[in-house]
Coordinates of C-alpha atoms and ligand atoms in Angstrom, one line a residue:
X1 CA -10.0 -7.3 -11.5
X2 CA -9.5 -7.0 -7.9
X3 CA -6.7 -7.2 -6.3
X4 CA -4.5 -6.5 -2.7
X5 CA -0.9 -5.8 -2.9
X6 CA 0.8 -6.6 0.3
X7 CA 4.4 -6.4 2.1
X8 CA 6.3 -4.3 4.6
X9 CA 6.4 -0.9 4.4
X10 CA 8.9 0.3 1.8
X11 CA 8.8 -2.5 -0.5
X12 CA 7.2 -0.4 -3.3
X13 CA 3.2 -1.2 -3.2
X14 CA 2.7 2.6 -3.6
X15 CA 4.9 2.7 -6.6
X16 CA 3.4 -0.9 -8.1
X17 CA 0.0 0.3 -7.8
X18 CA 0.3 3.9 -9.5
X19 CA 1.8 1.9 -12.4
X20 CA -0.3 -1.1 -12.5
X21 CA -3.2 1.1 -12.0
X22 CA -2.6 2.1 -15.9
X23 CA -1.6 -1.0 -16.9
X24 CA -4.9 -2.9 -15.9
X25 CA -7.2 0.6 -15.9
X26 CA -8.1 -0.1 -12.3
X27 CA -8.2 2.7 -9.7
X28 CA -5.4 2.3 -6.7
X29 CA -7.3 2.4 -3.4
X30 CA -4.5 3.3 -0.2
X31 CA -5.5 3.5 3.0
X32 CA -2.4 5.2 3.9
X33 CA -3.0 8.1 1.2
X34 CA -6.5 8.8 2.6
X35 CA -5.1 9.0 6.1
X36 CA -2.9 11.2 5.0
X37 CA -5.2 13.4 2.8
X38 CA -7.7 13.6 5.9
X39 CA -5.0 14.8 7.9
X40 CA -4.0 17.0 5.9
X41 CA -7.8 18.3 5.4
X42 CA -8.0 18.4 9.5
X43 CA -10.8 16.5 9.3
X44 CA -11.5 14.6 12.5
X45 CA -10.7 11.2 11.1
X46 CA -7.5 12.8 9.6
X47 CA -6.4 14.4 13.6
X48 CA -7.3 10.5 15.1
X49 CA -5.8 9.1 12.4
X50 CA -2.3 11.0 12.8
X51 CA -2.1 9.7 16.6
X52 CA -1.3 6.1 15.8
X53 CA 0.4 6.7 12.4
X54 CA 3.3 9.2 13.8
X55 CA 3.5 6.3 16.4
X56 CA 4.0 3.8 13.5
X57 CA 0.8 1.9 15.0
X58 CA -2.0 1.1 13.1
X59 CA -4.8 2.8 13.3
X60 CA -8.4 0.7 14.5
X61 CA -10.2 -1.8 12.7
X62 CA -13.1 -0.3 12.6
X63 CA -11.8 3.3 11.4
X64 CA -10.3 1.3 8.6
X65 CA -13.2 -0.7 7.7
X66 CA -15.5 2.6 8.0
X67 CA -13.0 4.0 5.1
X68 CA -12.1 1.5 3.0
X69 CA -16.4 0.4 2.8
X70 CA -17.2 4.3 1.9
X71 CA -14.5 4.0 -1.0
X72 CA -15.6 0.9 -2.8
X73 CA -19.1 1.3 -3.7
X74 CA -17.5 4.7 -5.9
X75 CA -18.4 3.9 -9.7
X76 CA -14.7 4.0 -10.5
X77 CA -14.0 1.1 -8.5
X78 CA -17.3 -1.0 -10.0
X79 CA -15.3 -2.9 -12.7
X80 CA -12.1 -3.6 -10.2
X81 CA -9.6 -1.9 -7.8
X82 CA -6.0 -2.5 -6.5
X83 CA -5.4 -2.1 -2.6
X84 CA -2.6 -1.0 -1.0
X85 CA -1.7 -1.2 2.5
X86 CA -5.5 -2.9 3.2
X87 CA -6.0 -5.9 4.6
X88 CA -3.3 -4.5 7.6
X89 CA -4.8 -7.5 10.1
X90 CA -6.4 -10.7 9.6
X91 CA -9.9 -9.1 11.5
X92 CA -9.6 -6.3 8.2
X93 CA -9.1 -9.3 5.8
X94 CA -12.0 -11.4 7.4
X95 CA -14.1 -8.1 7.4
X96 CA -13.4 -7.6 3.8
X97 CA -14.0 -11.2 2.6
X98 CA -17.4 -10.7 4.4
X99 CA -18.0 -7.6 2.5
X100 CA -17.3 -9.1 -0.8
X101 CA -19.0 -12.5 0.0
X102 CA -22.8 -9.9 0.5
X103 CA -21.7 -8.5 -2.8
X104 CA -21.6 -11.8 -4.7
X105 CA -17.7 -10.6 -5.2
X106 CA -14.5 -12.3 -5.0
X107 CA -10.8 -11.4 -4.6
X108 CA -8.9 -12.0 -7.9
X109 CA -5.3 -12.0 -6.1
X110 CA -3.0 -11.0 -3.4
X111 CA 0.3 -10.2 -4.6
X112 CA 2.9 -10.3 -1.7
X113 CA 6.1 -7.9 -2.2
X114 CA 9.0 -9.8 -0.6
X115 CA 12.2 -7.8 0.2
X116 CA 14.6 -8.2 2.8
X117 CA 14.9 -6.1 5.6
X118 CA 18.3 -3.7 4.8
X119 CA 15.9 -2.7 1.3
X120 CA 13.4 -1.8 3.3
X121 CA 15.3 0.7 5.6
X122 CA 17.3 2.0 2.5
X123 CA 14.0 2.6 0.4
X124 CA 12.4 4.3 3.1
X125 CA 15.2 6.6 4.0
X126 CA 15.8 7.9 0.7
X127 CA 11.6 8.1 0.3
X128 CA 10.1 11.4 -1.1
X129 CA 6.1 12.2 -1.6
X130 CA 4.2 14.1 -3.3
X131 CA 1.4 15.2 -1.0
X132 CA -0.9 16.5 -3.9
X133 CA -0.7 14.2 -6.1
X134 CA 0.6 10.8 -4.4
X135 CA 3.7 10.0 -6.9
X136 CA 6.5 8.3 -4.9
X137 CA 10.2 9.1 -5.1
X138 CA 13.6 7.6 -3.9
X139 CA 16.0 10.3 -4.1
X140 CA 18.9 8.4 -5.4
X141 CA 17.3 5.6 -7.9
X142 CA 14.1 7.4 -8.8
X143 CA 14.8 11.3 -8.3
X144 CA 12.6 13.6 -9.5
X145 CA 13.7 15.9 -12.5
X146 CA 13.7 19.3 -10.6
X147 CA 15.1 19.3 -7.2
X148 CA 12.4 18.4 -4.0
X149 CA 9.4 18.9 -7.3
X150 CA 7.0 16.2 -8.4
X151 CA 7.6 15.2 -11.9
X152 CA 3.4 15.0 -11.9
X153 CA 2.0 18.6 -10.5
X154 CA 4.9 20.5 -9.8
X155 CA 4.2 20.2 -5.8
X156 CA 7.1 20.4 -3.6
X157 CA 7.6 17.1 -2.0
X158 CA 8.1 15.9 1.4
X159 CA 9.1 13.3 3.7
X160 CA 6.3 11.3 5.6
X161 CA 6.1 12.1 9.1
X162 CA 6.0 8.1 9.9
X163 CA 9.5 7.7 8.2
X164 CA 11.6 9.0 10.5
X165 CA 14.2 5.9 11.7
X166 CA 12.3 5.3 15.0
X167 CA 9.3 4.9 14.0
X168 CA 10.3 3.0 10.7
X169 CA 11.4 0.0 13.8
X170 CA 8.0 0.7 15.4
X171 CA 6.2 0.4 11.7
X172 CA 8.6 -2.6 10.8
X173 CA 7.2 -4.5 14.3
X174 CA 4.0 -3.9 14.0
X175 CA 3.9 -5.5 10.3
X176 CA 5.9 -8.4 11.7
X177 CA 3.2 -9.0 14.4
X178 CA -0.1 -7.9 12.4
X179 CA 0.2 -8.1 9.1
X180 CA 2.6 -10.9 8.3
X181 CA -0.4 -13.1 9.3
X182 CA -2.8 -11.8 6.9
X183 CA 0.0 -13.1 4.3
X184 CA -1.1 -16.5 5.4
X185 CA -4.7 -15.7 5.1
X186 CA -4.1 -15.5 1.4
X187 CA -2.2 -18.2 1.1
X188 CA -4.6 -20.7 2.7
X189 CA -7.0 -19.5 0.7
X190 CA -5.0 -19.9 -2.5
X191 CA -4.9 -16.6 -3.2
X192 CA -1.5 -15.6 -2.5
X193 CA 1.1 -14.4 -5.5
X194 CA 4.5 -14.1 -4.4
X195 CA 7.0 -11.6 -6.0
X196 CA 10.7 -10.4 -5.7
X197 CA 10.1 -7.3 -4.7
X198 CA 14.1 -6.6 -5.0
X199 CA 14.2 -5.8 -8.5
X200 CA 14.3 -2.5 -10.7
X201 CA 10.5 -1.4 -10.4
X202 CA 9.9 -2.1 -14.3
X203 CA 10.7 -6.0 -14.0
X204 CA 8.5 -5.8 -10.4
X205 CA 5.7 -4.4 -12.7
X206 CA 6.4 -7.1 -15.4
X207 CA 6.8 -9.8 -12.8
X208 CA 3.4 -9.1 -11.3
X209 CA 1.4 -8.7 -14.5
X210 CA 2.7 -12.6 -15.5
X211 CA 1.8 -14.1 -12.2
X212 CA -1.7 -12.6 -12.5
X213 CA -2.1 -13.9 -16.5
X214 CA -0.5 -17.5 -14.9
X215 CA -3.0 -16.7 -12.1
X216 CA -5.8 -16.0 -14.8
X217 CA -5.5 -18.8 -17.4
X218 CA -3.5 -16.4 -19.3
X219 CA -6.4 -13.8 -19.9
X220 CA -4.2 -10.3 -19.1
Ligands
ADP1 P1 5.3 1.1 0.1 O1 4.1 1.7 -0.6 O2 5.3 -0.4 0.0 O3 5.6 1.6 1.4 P2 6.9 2.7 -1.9 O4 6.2 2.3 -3.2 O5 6.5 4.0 -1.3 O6 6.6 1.5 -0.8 O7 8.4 2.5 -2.1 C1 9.4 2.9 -1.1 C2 10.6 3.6 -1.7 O8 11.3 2.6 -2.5 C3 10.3 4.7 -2.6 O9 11.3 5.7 -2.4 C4 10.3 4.1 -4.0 O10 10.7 5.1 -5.0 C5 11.4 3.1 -3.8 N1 11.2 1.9 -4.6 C6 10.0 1.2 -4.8 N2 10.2 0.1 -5.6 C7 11.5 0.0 -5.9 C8 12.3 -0.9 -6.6 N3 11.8 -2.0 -7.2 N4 13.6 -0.6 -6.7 C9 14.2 0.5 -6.1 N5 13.5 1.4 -5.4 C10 12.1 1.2 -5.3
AMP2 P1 1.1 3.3 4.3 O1 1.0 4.5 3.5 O2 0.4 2.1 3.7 O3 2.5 2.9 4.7 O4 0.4 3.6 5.7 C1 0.8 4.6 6.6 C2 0.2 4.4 8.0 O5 -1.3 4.5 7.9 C3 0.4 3.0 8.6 O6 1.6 2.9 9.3 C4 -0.8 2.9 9.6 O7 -0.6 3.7 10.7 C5 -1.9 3.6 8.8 N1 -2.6 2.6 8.0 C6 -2.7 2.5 6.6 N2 -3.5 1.5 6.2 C7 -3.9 0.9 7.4 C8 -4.7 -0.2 7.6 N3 -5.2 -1.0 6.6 N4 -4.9 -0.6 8.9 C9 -4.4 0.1 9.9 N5 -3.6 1.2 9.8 C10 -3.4 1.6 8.5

């Protein structure tokens, strides 16, 4: 199955993916985690990268396409993948439809997160990462067992550089004016699931995993 989970930052596709990635065995594929990983590594992607993500911008087209085309061919991802935080623009989500279309591939889904601003600003201030391993906290709803330690690989976790209030508005713009229309894309296309992306994370998981068996003649 392939699929793209999309909505505004904070409205849980990091902590959607890492559970639907078990529940339909397909690796989770996000952008934002690779940026992060490169910058972390000081590669040169990773420093370019980190000049338009601390800014809460997005960082180019063709950086992302460059990326994102390296990652799919892997083996893991033969049989399927789930994307999060990719398609970011319409030009991404035409690139990729063309990528797919040269492939003889097709997009199963895209499942659109909906919450409503004040969640998103409450997620994201409460927000902990792992940066080894990728698990996602909240620090009030979803706290880790030990103190500031990731339940996963005992790493201590952090807060993202990009959630910091300011650029959280800068982020929260930037979706509105980019990325909001690649919601439509999908949608004209008839590929769009939307969820309520307000619920407790388990019922989020549950409510995606119906829409796609609706969405698949009940094959899940
Ligand atoms: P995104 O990947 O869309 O930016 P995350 O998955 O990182 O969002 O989630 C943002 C924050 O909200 C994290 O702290 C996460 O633990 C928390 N969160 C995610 N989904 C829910 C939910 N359904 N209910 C409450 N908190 C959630
Ligand atoms: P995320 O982890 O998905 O919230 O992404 C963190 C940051 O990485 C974003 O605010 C962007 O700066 C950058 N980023 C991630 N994915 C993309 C993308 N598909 N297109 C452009 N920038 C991206």
């Amino acid at each position: 199955m392939r699929l793209i989970l999309l909505g505004p930052p904070g409205a849980g596709k990091g902590t959607q993916a890492q559970f639907l990635t078990e529940r339909l065995q397909i690796p989770k594929i996000s952008t934002g985690d690779m940026l992060r990983d490169a910058a972390d590594d000081g590669t040169a992607l990773g420093r370019q990268a980190k000049q338009f993500t601390d800014l809460g911008r997005l960082v180019p087209d063709e950086m992302i396409l460059d990326l994102v085309t390296e990652r799919l061919p892997q083996p893991d991802a033969a049989a399927g993948f789930l994307l999060d935080g990719f398609p970011r623009t319409v030009g991404q989500a035409e690139s990729f439809s063309s990528w797919l279309r040269d492939r003889g591939l097709s997009l199963d889904a895209a499942v659109d997160l909906k919450v409503r601003d004040e969640t998103i600003v409450e997620r994201i201030s409460h927000r902990r990462v792992c940066p080894e391993c990728h698990d996602t906290y909240h620090m009030l709803t979803r706290p880790p067992i030990v103190d500031e330690t990731c339940d996963v690989c005992a790493h201590k976790l952090v807060q993202r550089d990009d959630d910091r209030a300011e650029v959280v508005r800068e982020r929260l713009r930037v979706y509105q004016e980019r990325t909001e229309p690649v919601i439509s894309y999908y949608r004209d296309r008839g590929m769009l699931l939307e969820i309520d992306g307000e619920r407790p994370v388990g019922e989020v998981t549950e409510a995606i995993v119906a829409a796609l068996a609706r969405g698949k003649g009940g094959q899940l």
